[in-house]
CSV table of C-alpha atoms and ligand atoms in Angstrom, one decimal:
chain,number,residue,atom,x,y,z
A,95,MET,CA,-3.0,-48.3,-13.3
A,96,SER,CA,-1.4,-47.8,-17.4
A,97,GLU,CA,1.7,-48.1,-18.2
A,98,LEU,CA,3.5,-44.9,-18.6
A,99,ARG,CA,2.7,-43.7,-22.8
A,100,VAL,CA,3.6,-40.0,-22.4
A,101,PRO,CA,7.0,-39.2,-20.5
A,102,PHE,CA,7.5,-35.4,-18.7
A,103,LEU,CA,10.9,-35.1,-20.5
A,104,ASP,CA,13.1,-37.6,-22.5
A,105,LEU,CA,16.2,-36.9,-21.7
A,106,LYS,CA,17.7,-39.9,-23.4
A,107,ALA,CA,16.2,-39.1,-26.7
A,108,ALA,CA,18.2,-35.9,-26.7
A,109,TYR,CA,20.7,-37.5,-26.3
A,110,SER,CA,20.1,-40.1,-29.3
A,111,GLU,CA,19.3,-37.8,-31.4
A,112,LEU,CA,23.2,-36.3,-31.7
A,113,ARG,CA,24.6,-39.6,-30.3
A,114,HIS,CA,27.5,-39.1,-33.2
A,115,GLU,CA,28.3,-35.9,-32.6
A,116,LEU,CA,28.1,-36.0,-28.7
A,117,ASP,CA,30.6,-39.5,-28.5
A,118,GLU,CA,32.8,-37.7,-31.0
A,119,ALA,CA,32.8,-34.9,-28.2
A,120,VAL,CA,33.2,-36.6,-25.1
A,121,LEU,CA,36.4,-38.4,-27.0
A,122,ARG,CA,37.7,-35.4,-28.5
A,123,ALA,CA,37.8,-33.9,-25.1
A,124,SER,CA,39.1,-36.9,-23.5
A,125,ARG,CA,42.2,-37.6,-25.9
A,126,SER,CA,42.9,-33.9,-25.7
A,127,GLY,CA,45.0,-34.0,-22.2
A,128,TRP,CA,43.3,-30.5,-20.9
A,129,TYR,CA,41.4,-31.9,-18.4
A,130,ILE,CA,40.7,-28.7,-16.7
A,131,GLY,CA,40.0,-25.3,-18.7
A,132,GLY,CA,41.3,-25.6,-22.1
A,133,PRO,CA,40.1,-25.3,-25.8
A,134,GLU,CA,37.2,-26.5,-25.2
A,135,VAL,CA,36.0,-24.6,-22.3
A,136,GLU,CA,37.4,-21.5,-23.6
A,137,SER,CA,35.3,-22.6,-26.6
A,138,PHE,CA,31.9,-23.1,-25.6
A,139,GLU,CA,32.8,-20.1,-23.6
A,140,ALA,CA,33.1,-18.0,-27.3
A,141,ASP,CA,30.0,-19.8,-28.5
A,142,PHE,CA,28.3,-19.4,-25.8
A,143,ALA,CA,29.0,-15.5,-25.3
A,144,ALA,CA,27.8,-14.9,-29.3
A,145,TYR,CA,24.4,-16.7,-28.9
A,146,THR,CA,23.5,-14.7,-26.1
A,147,GLU,CA,24.9,-11.1,-27.7
A,148,ALA,CA,27.2,-10.8,-24.7
A,149,LYS,CA,30.4,-9.6,-24.1
A,150,TYR,CA,31.6,-12.1,-22.0
A,151,CYS,CA,31.2,-15.8,-21.0
A,152,VAL,CA,32.9,-17.6,-17.8
A,153,GLY,CA,31.8,-21.4,-17.5
A,154,VAL,CA,31.3,-22.6,-13.5
A,155,GLY,CA,30.3,-25.4,-12.3
A,156,ASN,CA,26.5,-25.7,-12.4
A,157,GLY,CA,24.2,-22.6,-12.2
A,158,LEU,CA,23.7,-21.9,-7.9
A,159,ASP,CA,27.6,-21.1,-8.1
A,160,ALA,CA,26.8,-19.1,-11.5
A,161,LEU,CA,24.1,-17.1,-8.8
A,162,THR,CA,26.6,-16.7,-5.9
A,163,LEU,CA,29.4,-16.0,-7.6
A,164,ALA,CA,27.5,-13.1,-9.8
A,165,LEU,CA,26.4,-11.9,-6.2
A,166,ARG,CA,30.2,-12.5,-5.1
A,167,ALA,CA,31.7,-10.4,-7.9
A,168,LEU,CA,29.4,-7.6,-7.3
A,169,ASP,CA,30.4,-7.6,-3.6
A,170,ILE,CA,27.5,-8.4,-2.0
A,171,GLY,CA,26.8,-9.5,1.1
A,172,ALA,CA,26.0,-9.9,4.8
A,173,GLY,CA,23.4,-6.5,5.6
A,174,ASP,CA,22.3,-6.4,2.1
A,175,GLU,CA,18.9,-7.4,0.4
A,176,VAL,CA,18.1,-9.0,-2.9
A,177,ILE,CA,15.1,-8.9,-4.3
A,178,VAL,CA,13.8,-12.3,-5.9
A,179,PRO,CA,10.5,-13.7,-7.0
A,180,SER,CA,8.3,-15.1,-4.2
A,181,HIS,CA,7.5,-17.9,-6.9
A,182,THR,CA,11.2,-19.5,-8.0
A,183,PHE,CA,12.7,-22.8,-8.0
A,184,ILE,CA,15.0,-22.1,-4.0
A,185,ALA,CA,18.3,-21.9,-6.1
A,186,THR,CA,17.3,-17.9,-6.9
A,187,TRP,CA,16.7,-17.6,-2.6
A,188,LEU,CA,19.7,-19.8,-1.9
A,189,ALA,CA,22.4,-18.1,-3.5
A,190,VAL,CA,21.7,-15.3,-1.6
A,191,SER,CA,21.4,-16.1,1.4
A,192,ALA,CA,25.0,-18.4,0.7
A,193,VAL,CA,27.0,-15.2,0.4
A,194,GLY,CA,25.0,-13.9,4.0
A,195,ALA,CA,22.6,-11.4,2.3
A,196,LYS,CA,18.6,-11.4,2.4
A,197,PRO,CA,16.3,-12.5,0.0
A,198,VAL,CA,13.0,-10.3,-0.5
A,199,PRO,CA,10.1,-11.9,-2.0
A,200,ALA,CA,8.4,-10.2,-4.7
A,201,GLU,CA,5.0,-11.5,-6.3
A,202,PRO,CA,4.1,-12.5,-9.8
A,203,ALA,CA,1.3,-10.0,-10.6
A,204,SER,CA,-2.1,-12.4,-10.6
A,205,ALA,CA,-2.2,-13.8,-14.4
A,206,SER,CA,1.4,-14.4,-15.0
A,207,TYR,CA,4.0,-16.7,-13.4
A,208,ASN,CA,7.2,-14.0,-14.3
A,209,VAL,CA,7.8,-11.6,-10.7
A,210,ASP,CA,5.6,-8.4,-11.0
A,211,VAL,CA,7.5,-5.0,-11.9
A,212,ALA,CA,5.5,-3.2,-9.2
A,213,SER,CA,6.0,-5.5,-7.2
A,214,ILE,CA,9.3,-5.3,-7.5
A,215,GLU,CA,9.6,-1.7,-6.6
A,216,ARG,CA,7.0,-2.3,-3.5
A,217,CYS,CA,10.6,-4.0,-1.3
A,218,ILE,CA,12.8,-1.6,-2.0
A,219,THR,CA,14.6,-1.0,0.9
A,220,SER,CA,17.6,2.0,2.0
A,221,LYS,CA,19.2,-2.3,2.3
A,222,THR,CA,18.5,-3.3,-1.2
A,223,LYS,CA,21.6,-3.6,-3.6
A,224,ALA,CA,20.4,-6.1,-6.3
A,225,ILE,CA,17.6,-7.2,-8.0
A,226,MET,CA,17.2,-10.6,-9.1
A,227,PRO,CA,14.4,-11.6,-11.5
A,228,VAL,CA,13.8,-15.2,-13.0
A,229,HIS,CA,13.3,-16.0,-16.2
A,230,LEU,CA,11.0,-18.3,-15.1
A,231,PHE,CA,9.8,-21.6,-17.7
A,232,GLY,CA,11.1,-19.8,-20.5
A,233,MET,CA,9.1,-17.1,-20.2
A,234,PRO,CA,11.2,-13.2,-20.5
A,235,VAL,CA,10.3,-11.4,-17.2
A,236,ASP,CA,9.7,-7.7,-18.4
A,237,ILE,CA,13.8,-7.1,-18.6
A,238,ASP,CA,13.7,-3.8,-19.9
A,239,ALA,CA,10.8,-1.9,-17.3
A,240,ILE,CA,13.1,-4.0,-14.2
A,241,CYS,CA,16.5,-2.4,-15.5
A,242,THR,CA,15.3,1.2,-15.6
A,243,LEU,CA,13.4,0.7,-12.2
A,244,ALA,CA,17.3,-0.6,-11.0
A,245,LYS,CA,18.8,2.2,-12.9
A,246,ARG,CA,16.7,4.4,-10.5
A,247,HIS,CA,17.6,3.1,-7.3
A,248,GLY,CA,20.7,3.1,-8.3
A,249,LEU,CA,20.4,-1.5,-7.6
A,250,ALA,CA,22.3,-4.1,-9.8
A,251,VAL,CA,20.3,-6.6,-11.9
A,252,ILE,CA,21.1,-10.4,-11.5
A,253,GLU,CA,18.9,-12.3,-14.0
A,254,ASP,CA,18.4,-16.0,-13.1
A,255,ALA,CA,18.0,-17.1,-17.2
A,256,ALA,CA,18.7,-21.1,-15.8
A,257,GLN,CA,15.8,-22.0,-17.4
A,258,ALA,CA,15.3,-19.7,-20.4
A,259,HIS,CA,18.2,-20.1,-23.1
A,260,GLY,CA,17.4,-18.8,-26.8
A,261,ALA,CA,14.6,-17.0,-25.3
A,262,MET,CA,14.5,-13.0,-26.5
A,263,VAL,CA,12.9,-9.2,-25.4
A,264,GLY,CA,12.2,-7.4,-28.7
A,265,GLY,CA,14.5,-9.1,-30.6
A,266,LYS,CA,17.0,-9.3,-28.7
A,267,LYS,CA,18.5,-12.5,-26.6
A,268,ILE,CA,18.4,-12.8,-23.0
A,269,GLY,CA,22.2,-12.8,-21.7
A,270,SER,CA,23.7,-9.0,-21.4
A,271,HIS,CA,20.6,-6.8,-20.1
A,272,GLY,CA,21.2,-7.0,-16.6
A,273,ASP,CA,24.4,-6.6,-15.2
A,274,VAL,CA,25.2,-9.7,-15.2
A,275,VAL,CA,23.4,-13.3,-16.4
A,276,ALA,CA,23.4,-16.4,-14.8
A,277,TRP,CA,22.9,-20.0,-16.6
A,278,SER,CA,22.5,-23.7,-16.1
A,279,PHE,CA,23.2,-26.2,-18.3
A,280,TYR,CA,21.9,-29.1,-15.6
A,281,PRO,CA,21.0,-31.7,-17.8
A,282,GLY,CA,16.9,-30.7,-18.5
A,283,LYS,CA,17.1,-27.3,-19.5
A,284,ASN,CA,17.0,-26.4,-22.7
A,285,LEU,CA,20.7,-26.4,-23.2
A,286,GLY,CA,21.8,-29.1,-20.8
A,287,ALA,CA,24.9,-31.4,-20.2
A,288,LEU,CA,25.7,-34.8,-19.7
A,289,GLY,CA,26.0,-34.0,-15.6
A,290,ASP,CA,26.1,-30.6,-14.2
A,291,GLY,CA,27.3,-27.2,-15.6
A,292,GLY,CA,26.7,-23.4,-15.2
A,293,ALA,CA,28.0,-20.2,-16.2
A,294,ILE,CA,27.9,-16.3,-16.9
A,295,THR,CA,27.2,-13.7,-19.5
A,296,THR,CA,27.9,-10.3,-19.1
A,297,ASN,CA,29.1,-6.8,-21.4
A,298,ASN,CA,31.0,-6.0,-18.3
A,299,GLU,CA,35.0,-7.2,-18.0
A,300,ALA,CA,35.5,-6.3,-14.8
A,301,ILE,CA,32.9,-8.7,-13.5
A,302,ALA,CA,33.7,-11.8,-15.8
A,303,SER,CA,37.6,-11.5,-14.8
A,304,ARG,CA,36.4,-11.5,-11.0
A,305,VAL,CA,34.0,-15.2,-11.3
A,306,ARG,CA,36.5,-16.5,-13.1
A,307,GLU,CA,39.1,-15.8,-10.5
A,308,LEU,CA,36.3,-16.7,-7.5
A,309,GLY,CA,35.6,-19.7,-9.6
A,310,ASN,CA,38.9,-20.7,-9.3
A,311,TYR,CA,39.9,-20.8,-5.8
A,312,GLY,CA,40.1,-16.3,-5.7
A,313,SER,CA,43.3,-16.6,-8.1
A,314,ALA,CA,43.9,-15.8,-11.3
A,315,VAL,CA,47.9,-16.2,-11.1
A,316,LYS,CA,48.5,-19.4,-10.3
A,317,TYR,CA,48.8,-20.2,-6.1
A,318,LEU,CA,48.8,-16.0,-5.5
A,319,ASN,CA,45.0,-15.8,-4.3
A,320,ASN,CA,43.3,-12.7,-4.2
A,321,GLU,CA,40.0,-13.2,-2.1
A,322,ARG,CA,39.0,-16.6,-0.2
A,323,GLY,CA,37.5,-18.1,-3.4
A,324,VAL,CA,35.7,-21.6,-4.2
A,325,ASN,CA,37.1,-24.2,-7.0
A,326,SER,CA,33.5,-23.5,-10.0
A,327,ARG,CA,34.8,-24.3,-13.1
A,328,LEU,CA,32.9,-25.9,-16.5
A,329,ASP,CA,34.5,-29.3,-17.2
A,330,PRO,CA,36.2,-29.7,-20.4
A,331,ILE,CA,33.6,-32.8,-21.4
A,332,GLN,CA,30.6,-31.0,-20.4
A,333,ALA,CA,32.2,-28.0,-22.3
A,334,ALA,CA,32.7,-30.5,-25.3
A,335,VAL,CA,29.2,-31.8,-25.5
A,336,LEU,CA,27.3,-28.5,-24.8
A,337,SER,CA,29.4,-27.0,-27.7
A,338,VAL,CA,27.4,-29.7,-30.1
A,339,LYS,CA,24.2,-29.2,-28.6
A,340,LEU,CA,24.4,-25.4,-28.5
A,341,LYS,CA,24.3,-25.5,-32.8
A,342,TYR,CA,20.7,-27.4,-31.8
A,343,LEU,CA,18.8,-25.0,-29.3
A,344,ASP,CA,16.8,-22.9,-31.9
A,345,GLU,CA,16.0,-26.2,-33.6
A,346,TRP,CA,14.9,-27.6,-30.1
A,347,ASN,CA,13.5,-24.3,-29.0
A,348,LYS,CA,10.8,-24.0,-32.3
A,349,ARG,CA,9.5,-27.6,-31.9
A,350,ARG,CA,9.0,-26.6,-27.9
A,351,GLN,CA,7.6,-23.7,-29.4
A,352,ASN,CA,5.8,-25.3,-31.8
A,353,ILE,CA,4.4,-27.9,-29.4
A,354,ALA,CA,3.4,-25.0,-26.3
A,355,ALA,CA,1.4,-23.0,-29.6
A,356,ILE,CA,-1.1,-26.2,-30.3
A,357,TYR,CA,-1.5,-26.4,-25.6
A,358,SER,CA,-2.4,-22.8,-26.1
A,359,GLN,CA,-4.7,-23.8,-28.8
A,360,ALA,CA,-6.6,-26.5,-27.9
A,361,LEU,CA,-7.0,-25.5,-24.3
A,362,ALA,CA,-8.2,-22.1,-24.5
A,363,GLY,CA,-11.3,-21.3,-23.3
A,364,LEU,CA,-11.1,-25.0,-21.8
A,365,GLY,CA,-11.1,-23.0,-17.7
A,366,PHE,CA,-7.5,-23.9,-17.0
A,367,GLY,CA,-5.6,-20.8,-16.6
A,368,LEU,CA,-2.7,-20.3,-19.9
A,369,PRO,CA,0.5,-19.5,-19.6
A,370,ASN,CA,0.8,-15.2,-20.6
A,371,GLU,CA,2.3,-14.1,-23.5
A,372,PRO,CA,3.0,-10.4,-23.8
A,373,ALA,CA,3.4,-9.5,-27.4
A,374,TRP,CA,7.1,-8.7,-26.7
A,375,ALA,CA,8.5,-11.6,-25.8
A,376,GLU,CA,9.6,-14.8,-27.3
A,377,PRO,CA,9.6,-17.1,-24.6
A,378,VAL,CA,11.4,-21.0,-25.0
A,379,TRP,CA,8.9,-23.0,-23.0
A,380,HIS,CA,11.3,-24.9,-20.7
A,381,LEU,CA,8.2,-25.4,-18.8
A,382,TYR,CA,4.3,-25.6,-20.3
A,383,VAL,CA,2.4,-24.5,-16.9
A,384,VAL,CA,-1.1,-24.6,-16.2
A,385,THR,CA,-3.6,-24.0,-13.7
A,386,THR,CA,-6.5,-25.3,-12.1
A,387,PRO,CA,-8.6,-25.4,-8.6
A,388,GLY,CA,-8.8,-28.6,-9.6
A,389,ARG,CA,-5.2,-29.1,-9.8
A,390,ASP,CA,-4.7,-32.6,-8.0
A,391,VAL,CA,-7.5,-34.4,-9.2
A,392,LEU,CA,-6.7,-33.3,-12.6
A,393,GLN,CA,-3.3,-34.6,-12.3
A,394,ALA,CA,-4.3,-38.3,-11.0
A,395,ARG,CA,-6.8,-38.6,-14.0
A,396,LEU,CA,-3.7,-37.7,-16.2
A,397,GLN,CA,-1.5,-40.1,-14.2
A,398,SER,CA,-3.9,-42.8,-15.0
A,399,ALA,CA,-4.4,-42.2,-18.9
A,400,GLY,CA,-0.5,-42.8,-18.9
A,401,ILE,CA,0.6,-38.4,-18.3
A,402,GLN,CA,3.4,-37.5,-16.7
A,403,THR,CA,3.3,-34.3,-15.3
A,404,LEU,CA,5.3,-32.3,-12.7
A,405,ILE,CA,4.8,-29.5,-10.2
A,406,HIS,CA,6.9,-26.4,-10.3
A,407,TYR,CA,6.5,-26.6,-7.5
A,408,PRO,CA,5.1,-27.7,-4.5
A,409,VAL,CA,5.8,-25.5,-1.7
A,410,PRO,CA,7.0,-22.3,-1.9
A,411,PRO,CA,10.4,-21.0,-0.3
A,412,HIS,CA,9.0,-18.9,1.8
A,413,LEU,CA,7.1,-22.0,3.7
A,414,GLN,CA,9.8,-24.3,3.4
A,415,LYS,CA,11.9,-25.1,6.9
A,416,ALA,CA,15.2,-24.5,5.3
A,417,TYR,CA,13.2,-20.8,5.4
A,418,GLN,CA,11.8,-20.7,8.9
A,419,PRO,CA,14.4,-18.2,10.4
A,420,LEU,CA,13.0,-15.3,7.6
A,421,GLY,CA,10.3,-15.7,9.7
A,422,LEU,CA,7.0,-15.4,7.2
A,423,LYS,CA,4.5,-17.5,7.4
A,424,VAL,CA,1.3,-18.5,5.6
A,425,GLY,CA,-1.1,-15.6,4.1
A,426,ASP,CA,2.1,-13.4,3.5
A,427,LEU,CA,2.7,-14.1,-0.1
A,428,PRO,CA,-0.6,-15.0,-1.6
A,429,VAL,CA,0.5,-15.3,-5.0
A,430,ALA,CA,3.6,-17.9,-4.8
A,431,GLU,CA,0.8,-19.8,-2.2
A,432,ARG,CA,-2.0,-20.4,-4.7
A,433,LEU,CA,0.7,-20.9,-7.6
A,434,ALA,CA,2.0,-23.9,-5.2
A,435,LYS,CA,-1.9,-25.6,-4.8
A,436,GLU,CA,-2.6,-24.8,-8.5
A,437,VAL,CA,0.4,-24.6,-11.5
A,438,LEU,CA,0.4,-28.4,-13.3
A,439,SER,CA,3.4,-28.9,-15.9
A,440,LEU,CA,2.7,-30.8,-19.2
A,441,PRO,CA,4.8,-32.8,-21.2
A,442,MET,CA,7.3,-30.9,-22.5
A,443,GLY,CA,10.5,-30.8,-24.3
A,444,PRO,CA,12.0,-31.1,-28.0
A,445,HIS,CA,11.7,-34.8,-28.4
A,446,LEU,CA,8.1,-35.0,-27.1
A,447,GLY,CA,6.3,-36.1,-30.7
A,448,MET,CA,3.2,-34.9,-32.2
A,449,GLU,CA,1.0,-37.7,-31.7
A,450,GLU,CA,2.0,-37.8,-28.1
A,451,VAL,CA,0.7,-34.0,-27.8
A,452,ASP,CA,-2.9,-34.8,-29.7
A,453,TYR,CA,-3.1,-37.3,-27.2
A,454,VAL,CA,-2.7,-35.2,-23.9
A,455,VAL,CA,-4.5,-32.4,-25.6
A,456,SER,CA,-7.8,-35.0,-25.8
A,457,VAL,CA,-7.5,-36.2,-22.6
A,458,LEU,CA,-7.1,-32.3,-21.2
A,459,LEU,CA,-10.4,-32.1,-23.5
A,460,ALA,CA,-12.1,-34.8,-22.0
A,461,CYS,CA,-11.0,-33.9,-18.2
A,462,ALA,CA,-12.3,-30.0,-18.6
B,1850,PLP,C1,18.1,-25.7,-12.4
B,1850,PLP,C2,17.7,-23.9,-12.2
B,1850,PLP,C3,18.9,-23.5,-10.8
B,1850,PLP,C4,19.9,-23.8,-10.3
B,1850,PLP,O1,21.0,-24.8,-11.6
B,1850,PLP,P1,21.5,-26.2,-11.1
B,1850,PLP,O2,22.6,-25.8,-12.4
B,1850,PLP,O3,20.7,-27.2,-10.9
B,1850,PLP,O4,22.3,-25.3,-9.8
B,1850,PLP,C5,18.7,-22.1,-10.5
B,1850,PLP,N1,17.4,-21.0,-11.2
B,1850,PLP,C6,16.5,-21.9,-11.5
B,1850,PLP,C7,15.4,-21.0,-12.1
B,1850,PLP,C8,16.3,-23.3,-12.3
B,1850,PLP,O5,15.6,-23.4,-12.8
């Protein structure tokens, strides 16, 4: 076994590049005397709302809470159905389950990783209350078509943008197409904190204040509780860190875009399934995912060449033990099941060097 030469993602390098500014931000928050809420959180919320072209941003504890509180703010709960992608990180489904609603999976089109609009339409029933599309791997879904469909059926749209900070559709940033957009600042995301963090963005003032209240024990005025909320707030130290990192997000996304362009050009015509890039989409390449029926062999060959790859995701939510109660079986969602067997995420990130990219490409060429 050779030593690891290309890590999948180098989080420590992200810290090192901005070390002086990040250390300064952490100290500033520490010395401020505000340890819950306060100016660091308010300032980040204003900056992130502006960045995502949304009127409001409310910080919460993490991405899963952002999704869950968004559903609660729309009064979605027991007896309701929410359409989710069959191929996604399980958090999308868990949020729906957390409010007592039922996740109803819609499949991607066969050449895409993102949920397909026609497949969403087939899932609509009289119980459907919302559509929860995911901008998976940093590639925007066809959100305009989804919002049009939702409007026609009187449904809410809650976007899971945990992997899509900075992504655009027709020149407009993800952040306010749907009724509410949920974000994660988990360290490995395109905009990542030094710990957990999350937010919602929206143009709807009522949704924004309801999420803020729900995340603060259901209270807008101290010791007066309007409903049974939770404790889920964005930490001021993380907000200070995120304010620094937000300034570099576009530049770091550009580095990801350069790497993706190299992968797409070098790997074209070799028989791998490559990411589908619609003309209207400006993706931010949270992940660069290829497909091949020989995935496990390819991953082993890359591993022995010192290249770390990951699988997003090896078991689709409907086949997880956690979702046995839904009664879905192997064969029920064939696209998601095929993707689980064939996807492979190549090294990707703003600190992946060009020499490393060239090396990954050369090993892939030798494997093709
Ligand atoms: C990371 C992620 C989440 C959850 O975010 P956390 O901050 O880890 O709770 C939700 N959905 C998707 C698609 C994600 O990638």
